[in-house]
Short mmCIF file of C-alpha atoms in Angstrom, two decimals:
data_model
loop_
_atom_site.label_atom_id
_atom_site.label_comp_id
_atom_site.label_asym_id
_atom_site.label_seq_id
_atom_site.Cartn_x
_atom_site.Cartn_y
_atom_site.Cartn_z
CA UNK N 1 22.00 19.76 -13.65
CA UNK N 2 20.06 16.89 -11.99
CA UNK N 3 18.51 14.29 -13.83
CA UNK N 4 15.83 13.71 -11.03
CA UNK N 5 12.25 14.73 -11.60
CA UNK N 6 9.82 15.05 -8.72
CA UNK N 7 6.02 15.78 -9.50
CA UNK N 8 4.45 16.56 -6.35
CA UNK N 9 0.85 17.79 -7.84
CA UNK N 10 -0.99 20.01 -5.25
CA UNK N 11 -4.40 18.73 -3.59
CA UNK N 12 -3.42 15.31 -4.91
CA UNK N 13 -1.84 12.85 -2.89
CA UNK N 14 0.94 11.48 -4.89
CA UNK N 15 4.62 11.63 -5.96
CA UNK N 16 5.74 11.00 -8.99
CA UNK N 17 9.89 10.18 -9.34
CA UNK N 18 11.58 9.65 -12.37
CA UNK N 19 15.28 9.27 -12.74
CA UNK N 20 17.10 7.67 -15.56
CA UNK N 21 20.79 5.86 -14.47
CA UNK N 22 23.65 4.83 -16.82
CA UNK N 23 23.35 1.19 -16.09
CA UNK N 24 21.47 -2.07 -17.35
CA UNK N 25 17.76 -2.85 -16.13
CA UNK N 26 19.32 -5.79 -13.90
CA UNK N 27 21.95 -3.91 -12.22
CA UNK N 28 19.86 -0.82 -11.12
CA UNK N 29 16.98 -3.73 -9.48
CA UNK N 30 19.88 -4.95 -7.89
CA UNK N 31 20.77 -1.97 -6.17
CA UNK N 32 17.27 -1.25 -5.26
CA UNK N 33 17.04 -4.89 -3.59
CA UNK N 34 20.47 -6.21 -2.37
CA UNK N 35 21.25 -4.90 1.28
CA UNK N 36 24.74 -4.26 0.52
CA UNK N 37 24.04 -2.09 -2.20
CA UNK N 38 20.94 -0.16 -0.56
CA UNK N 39 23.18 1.09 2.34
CA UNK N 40 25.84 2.52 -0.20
CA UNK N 41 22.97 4.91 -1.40
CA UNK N 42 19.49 4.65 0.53
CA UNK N 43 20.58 7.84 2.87
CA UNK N 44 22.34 9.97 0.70
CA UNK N 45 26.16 10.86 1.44
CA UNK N 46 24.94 12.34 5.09
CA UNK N 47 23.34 8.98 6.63
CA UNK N 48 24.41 5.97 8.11
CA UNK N 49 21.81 3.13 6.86
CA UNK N 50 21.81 0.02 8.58
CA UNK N 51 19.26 -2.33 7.25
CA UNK N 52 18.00 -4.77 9.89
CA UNK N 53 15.30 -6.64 7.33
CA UNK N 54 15.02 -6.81 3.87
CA UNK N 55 13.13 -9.92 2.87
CA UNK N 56 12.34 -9.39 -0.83
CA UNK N 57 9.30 -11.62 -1.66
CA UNK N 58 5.46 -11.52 -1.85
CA UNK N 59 4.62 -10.07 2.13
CA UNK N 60 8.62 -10.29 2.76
CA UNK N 61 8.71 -7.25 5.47
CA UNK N 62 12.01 -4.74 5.43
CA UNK N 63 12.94 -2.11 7.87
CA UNK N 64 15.86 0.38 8.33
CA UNK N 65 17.96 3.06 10.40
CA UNK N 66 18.91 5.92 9.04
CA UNK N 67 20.96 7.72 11.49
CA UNK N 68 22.04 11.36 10.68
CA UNK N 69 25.35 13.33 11.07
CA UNK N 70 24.47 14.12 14.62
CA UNK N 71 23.57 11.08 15.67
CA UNK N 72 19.59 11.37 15.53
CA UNK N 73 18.31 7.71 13.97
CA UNK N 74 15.48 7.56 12.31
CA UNK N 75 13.17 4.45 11.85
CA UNK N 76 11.14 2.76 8.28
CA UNK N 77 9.15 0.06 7.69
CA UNK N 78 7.60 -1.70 5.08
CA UNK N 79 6.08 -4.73 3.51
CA UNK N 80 6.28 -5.56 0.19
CA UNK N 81 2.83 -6.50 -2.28
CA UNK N 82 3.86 -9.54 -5.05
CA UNK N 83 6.89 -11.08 -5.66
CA UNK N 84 9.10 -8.08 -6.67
CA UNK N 85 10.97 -8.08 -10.16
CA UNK N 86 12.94 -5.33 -12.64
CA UNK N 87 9.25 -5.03 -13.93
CA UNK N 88 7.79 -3.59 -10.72
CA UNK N 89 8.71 -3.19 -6.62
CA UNK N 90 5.53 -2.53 -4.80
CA UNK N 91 5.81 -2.17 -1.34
CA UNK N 92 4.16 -0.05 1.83
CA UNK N 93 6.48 2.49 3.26
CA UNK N 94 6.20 4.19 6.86
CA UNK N 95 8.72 6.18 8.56
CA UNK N 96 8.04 5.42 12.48
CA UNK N 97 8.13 8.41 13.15
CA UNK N 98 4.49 8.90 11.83
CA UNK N 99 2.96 5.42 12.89
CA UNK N 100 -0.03 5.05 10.81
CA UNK N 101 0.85 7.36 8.17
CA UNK N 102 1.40 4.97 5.24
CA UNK N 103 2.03 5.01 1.75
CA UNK N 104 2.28 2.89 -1.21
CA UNK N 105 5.69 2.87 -3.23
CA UNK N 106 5.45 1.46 -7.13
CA UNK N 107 8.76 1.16 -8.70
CA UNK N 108 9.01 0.50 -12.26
CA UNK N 109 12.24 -0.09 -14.50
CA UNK N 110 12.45 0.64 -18.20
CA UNK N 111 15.21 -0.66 -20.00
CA UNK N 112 16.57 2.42 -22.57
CA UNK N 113 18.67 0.58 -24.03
CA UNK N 114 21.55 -0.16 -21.67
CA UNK N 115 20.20 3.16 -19.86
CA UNK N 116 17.48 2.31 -17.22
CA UNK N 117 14.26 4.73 -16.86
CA UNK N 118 13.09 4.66 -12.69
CA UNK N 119 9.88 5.44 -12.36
CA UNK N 120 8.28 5.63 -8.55
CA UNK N 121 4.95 6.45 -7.68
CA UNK N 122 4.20 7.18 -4.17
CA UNK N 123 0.04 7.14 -2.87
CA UNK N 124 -0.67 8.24 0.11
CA UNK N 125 -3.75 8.36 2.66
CA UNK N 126 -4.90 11.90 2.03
CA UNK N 127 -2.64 15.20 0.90
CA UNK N 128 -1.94 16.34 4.49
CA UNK N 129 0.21 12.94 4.49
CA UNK N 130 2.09 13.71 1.62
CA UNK N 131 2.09 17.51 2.27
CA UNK N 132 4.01 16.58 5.66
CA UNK N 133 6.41 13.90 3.84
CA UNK N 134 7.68 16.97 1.08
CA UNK N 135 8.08 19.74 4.10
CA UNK N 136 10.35 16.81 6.02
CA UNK N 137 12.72 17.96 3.43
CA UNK N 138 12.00 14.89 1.12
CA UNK N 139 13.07 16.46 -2.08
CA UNK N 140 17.02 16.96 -0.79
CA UNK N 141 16.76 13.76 0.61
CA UNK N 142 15.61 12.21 -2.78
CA UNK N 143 18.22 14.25 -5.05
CA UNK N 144 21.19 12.98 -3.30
CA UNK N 145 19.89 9.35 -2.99
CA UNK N 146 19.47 9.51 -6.37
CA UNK N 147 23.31 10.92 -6.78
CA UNK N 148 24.40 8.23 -4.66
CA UNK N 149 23.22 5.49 -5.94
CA UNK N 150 24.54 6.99 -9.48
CA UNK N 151 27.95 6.82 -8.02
CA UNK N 152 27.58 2.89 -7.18
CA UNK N 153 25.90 2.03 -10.47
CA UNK N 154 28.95 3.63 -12.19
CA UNK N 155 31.77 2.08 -9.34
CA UNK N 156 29.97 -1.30 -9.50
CA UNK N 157 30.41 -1.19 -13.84
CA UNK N 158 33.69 -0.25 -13.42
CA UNK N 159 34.70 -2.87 -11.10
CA UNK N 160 32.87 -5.71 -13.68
CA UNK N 161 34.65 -4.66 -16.68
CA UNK L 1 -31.88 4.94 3.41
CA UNK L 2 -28.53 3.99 3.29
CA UNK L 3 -26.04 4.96 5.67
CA UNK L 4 -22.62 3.97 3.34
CA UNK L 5 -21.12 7.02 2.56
CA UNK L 6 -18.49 7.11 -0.59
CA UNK L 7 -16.67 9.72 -1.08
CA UNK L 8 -14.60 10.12 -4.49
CA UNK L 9 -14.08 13.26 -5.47
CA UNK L 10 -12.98 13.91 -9.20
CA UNK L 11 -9.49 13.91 -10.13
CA UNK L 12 -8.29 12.51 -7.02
CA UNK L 13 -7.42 8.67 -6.54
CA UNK L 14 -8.88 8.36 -3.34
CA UNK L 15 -11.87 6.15 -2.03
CA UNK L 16 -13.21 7.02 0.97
CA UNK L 17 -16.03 4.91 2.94
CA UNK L 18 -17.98 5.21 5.81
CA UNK L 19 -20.55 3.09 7.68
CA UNK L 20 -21.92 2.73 11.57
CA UNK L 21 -22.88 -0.33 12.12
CA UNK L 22 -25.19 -1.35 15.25
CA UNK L 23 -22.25 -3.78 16.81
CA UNK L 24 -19.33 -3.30 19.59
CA UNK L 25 -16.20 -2.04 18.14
CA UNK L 26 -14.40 -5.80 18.69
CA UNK L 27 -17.18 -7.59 17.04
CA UNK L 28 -16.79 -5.77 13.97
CA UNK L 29 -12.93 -6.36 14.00
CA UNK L 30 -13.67 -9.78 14.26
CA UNK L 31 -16.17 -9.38 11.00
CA UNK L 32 -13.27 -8.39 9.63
CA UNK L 33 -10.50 -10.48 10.09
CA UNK L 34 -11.70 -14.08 10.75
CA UNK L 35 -12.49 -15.71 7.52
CA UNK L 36 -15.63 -17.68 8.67
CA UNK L 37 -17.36 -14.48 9.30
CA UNK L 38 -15.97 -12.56 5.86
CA UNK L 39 -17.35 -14.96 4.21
CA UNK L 40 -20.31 -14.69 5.03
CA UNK L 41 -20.80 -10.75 3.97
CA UNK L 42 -17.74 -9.83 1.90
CA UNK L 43 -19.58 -10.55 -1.83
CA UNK L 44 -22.99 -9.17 -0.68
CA UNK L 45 -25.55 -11.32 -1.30
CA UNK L 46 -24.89 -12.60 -4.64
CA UNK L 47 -21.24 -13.50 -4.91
CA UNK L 48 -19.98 -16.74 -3.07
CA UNK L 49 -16.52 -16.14 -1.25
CA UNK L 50 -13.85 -18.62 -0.95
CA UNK L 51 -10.88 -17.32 1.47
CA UNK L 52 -7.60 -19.20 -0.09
CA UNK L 53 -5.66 -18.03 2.70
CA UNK L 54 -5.71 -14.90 5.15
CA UNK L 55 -2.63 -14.39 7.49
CA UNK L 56 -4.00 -11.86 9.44
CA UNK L 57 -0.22 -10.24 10.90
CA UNK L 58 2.41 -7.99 10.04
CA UNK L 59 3.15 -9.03 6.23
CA UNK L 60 0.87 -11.97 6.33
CA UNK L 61 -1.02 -12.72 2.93
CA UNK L 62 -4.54 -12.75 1.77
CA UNK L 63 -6.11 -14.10 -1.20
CA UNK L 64 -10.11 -15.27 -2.14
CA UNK L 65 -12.02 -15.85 -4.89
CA UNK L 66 -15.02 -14.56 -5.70
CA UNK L 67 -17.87 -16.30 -7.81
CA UNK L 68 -20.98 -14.28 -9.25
CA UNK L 69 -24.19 -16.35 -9.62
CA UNK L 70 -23.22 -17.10 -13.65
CA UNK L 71 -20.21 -18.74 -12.23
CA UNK L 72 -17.33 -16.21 -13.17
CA UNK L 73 -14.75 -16.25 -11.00
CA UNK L 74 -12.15 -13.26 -9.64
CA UNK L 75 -9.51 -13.52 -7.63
CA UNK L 76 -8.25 -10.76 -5.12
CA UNK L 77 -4.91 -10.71 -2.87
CA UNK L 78 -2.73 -8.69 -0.96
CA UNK L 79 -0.71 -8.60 2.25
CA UNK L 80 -1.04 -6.69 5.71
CA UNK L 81 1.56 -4.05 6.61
CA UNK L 82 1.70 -4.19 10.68
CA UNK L 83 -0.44 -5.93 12.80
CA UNK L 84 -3.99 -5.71 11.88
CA UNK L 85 -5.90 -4.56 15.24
CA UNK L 86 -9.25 -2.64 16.15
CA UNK L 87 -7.08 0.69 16.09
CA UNK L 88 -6.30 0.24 12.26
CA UNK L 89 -5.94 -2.60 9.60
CA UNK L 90 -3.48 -1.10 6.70
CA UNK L 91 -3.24 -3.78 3.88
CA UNK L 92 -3.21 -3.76 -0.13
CA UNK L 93 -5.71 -4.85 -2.47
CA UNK L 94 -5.05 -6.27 -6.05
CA UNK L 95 -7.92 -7.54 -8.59
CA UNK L 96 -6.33 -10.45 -10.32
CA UNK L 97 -7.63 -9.16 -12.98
CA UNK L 98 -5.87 -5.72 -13.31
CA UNK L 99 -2.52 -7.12 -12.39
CA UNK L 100 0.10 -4.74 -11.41
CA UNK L 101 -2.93 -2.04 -10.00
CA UNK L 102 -2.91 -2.02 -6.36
CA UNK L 103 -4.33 0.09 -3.73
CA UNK L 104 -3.56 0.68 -0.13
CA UNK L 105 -6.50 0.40 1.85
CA UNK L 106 -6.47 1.53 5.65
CA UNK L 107 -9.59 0.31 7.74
CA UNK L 108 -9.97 2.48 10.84
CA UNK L 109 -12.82 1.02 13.61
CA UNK L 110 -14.06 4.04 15.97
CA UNK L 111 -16.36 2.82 19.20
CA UNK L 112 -19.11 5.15 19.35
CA UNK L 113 -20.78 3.37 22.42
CA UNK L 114 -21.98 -0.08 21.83
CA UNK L 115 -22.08 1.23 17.99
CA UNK L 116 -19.36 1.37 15.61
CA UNK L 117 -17.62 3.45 12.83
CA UNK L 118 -15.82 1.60 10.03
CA UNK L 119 -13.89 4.11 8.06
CA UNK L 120 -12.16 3.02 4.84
CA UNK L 121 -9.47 4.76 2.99
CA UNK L 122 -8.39 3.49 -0.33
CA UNK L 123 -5.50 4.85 -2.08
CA UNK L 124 -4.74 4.04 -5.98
CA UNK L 125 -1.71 4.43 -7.94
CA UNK L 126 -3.35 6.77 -10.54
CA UNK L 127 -6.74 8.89 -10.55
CA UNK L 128 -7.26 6.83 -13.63
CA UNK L 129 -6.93 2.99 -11.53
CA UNK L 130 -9.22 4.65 -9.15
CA UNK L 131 -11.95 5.91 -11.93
CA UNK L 132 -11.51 2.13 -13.51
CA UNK L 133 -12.64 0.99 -10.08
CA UNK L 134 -15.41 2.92 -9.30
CA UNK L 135 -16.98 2.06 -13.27
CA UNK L 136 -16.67 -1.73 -12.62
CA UNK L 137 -20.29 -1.37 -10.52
CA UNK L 138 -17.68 -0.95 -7.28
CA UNK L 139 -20.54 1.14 -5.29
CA UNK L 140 -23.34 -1.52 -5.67
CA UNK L 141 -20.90 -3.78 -4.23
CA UNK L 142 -19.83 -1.69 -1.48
CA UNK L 143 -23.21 -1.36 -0.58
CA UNK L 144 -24.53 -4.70 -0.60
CA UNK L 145 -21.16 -5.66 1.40
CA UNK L 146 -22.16 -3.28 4.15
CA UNK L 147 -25.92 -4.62 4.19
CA UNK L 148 -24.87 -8.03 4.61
CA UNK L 149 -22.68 -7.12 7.47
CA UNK L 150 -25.33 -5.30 9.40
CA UNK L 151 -27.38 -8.59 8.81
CA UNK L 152 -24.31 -11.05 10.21
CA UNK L 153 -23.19 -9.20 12.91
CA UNK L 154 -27.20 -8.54 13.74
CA UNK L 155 -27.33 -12.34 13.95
CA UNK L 156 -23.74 -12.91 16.19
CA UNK L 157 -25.36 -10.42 18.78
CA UNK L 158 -28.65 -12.31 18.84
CA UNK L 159 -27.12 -16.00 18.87
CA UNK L 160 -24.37 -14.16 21.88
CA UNK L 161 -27.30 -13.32 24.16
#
């Protein structure tokens, strides 16, 4: 059963990801923020992440690699918009692959009660751009991300107690 | 006759804008990115613009203030994501006054011979951020905007020659 909901409307240019993770508000914006942690979960279990920027603060730019099982690496870039917090991450996202294709990422974090609610909303340029994006496999992709970083939320509550 | 064109369709939160304006493709990048020249046209003809800052690179900043003729002030910021050129400038825009509701807003600048194209895209967070925008009078400001940016760079062609 997966936890991880993914509203992809169609003729609208938006995703919608919501995900709720059995850890505290503070720890999950951690492991959305912290290099370390991003690399134990950004790719899934298939890639190799190696973050080269991650400057998180009001125009702080980031970029990664994400290099597959067979060795292909893949390039993304982003800025991000404010200062960001556990009550939002907004930040541009392009893979560079598709230079000029951008989108807008809004991550939200709702404390449940020692449960944390994610809540990402993706805006893109038109629906072609976000059409393309969910046929480049991006649900699969965002399933076992989401699994992933699951598995460090729980290893990194284990190793604190 | 006008020759703005806004596009925003129901139920999509999407802004698109379109204008020629009678000005070489580099002039009107200029228009655009150097702050003695925005200020001059970016409030139409009522609004006086103060530019607090405007880092015009690859995760630079941008910030001004805008004061109506009853002496309100608003404040608008955001940051670039890549370097802002006459190909495409991709930045955010946030109304201090709506925290937390951003758009993405790409500026494309097509040469049509001595004339120029100026396509904007602006993509919300929600259909409902981008109704809120349109109601607060955004098309009357678009408009003037555009008007008094046909008159300035009218005026940097005459004083050029």
């Amino acid at each position: 059963m997966s936890r991880t909901q993914i509203t992809a409307e169609p003729d609208m240019p938006l995703i919608i990801i919501t995900r709720e993770f059995d850890a505290p508000r503070d720890l999950v914006f951690r492991a959305y923020t912290e290099p370390e942690l991003l690399t134990q979960w950004l790719g899934g279990c298939d890639a190799r992440i190696t973050i080269e920027r991650y400057d998180v603060r009001d125009g702080g730019r980031w970029r990664y690699l994400s290099q597959d099982a067979e060795g292909r690496v893949y390039g993304f870039r982003g800025v991000f918009h404010g200062a960001p917090s556990p009550d939002a991450i907004v930040q541009t996202f392009e893979y560079e692959g598709s230079p000029g294709q951008v989108s807008l990422d809004t991550y939200t974090f709702e404390d449940l009660g020692g449960m944390t609610m994610v809540r990402s909303v993706s805006s893109f340029q038109s629906v072609e751009n976000r059409d393309r994006i969910v046929e480049q496999s991006m649900e699969l992709g965002v399933r076992n991300s989401a699994r992933q970083l699951a598995d460090v939320l729980a290893k990194l509550q284990t190793s604190a107690t």
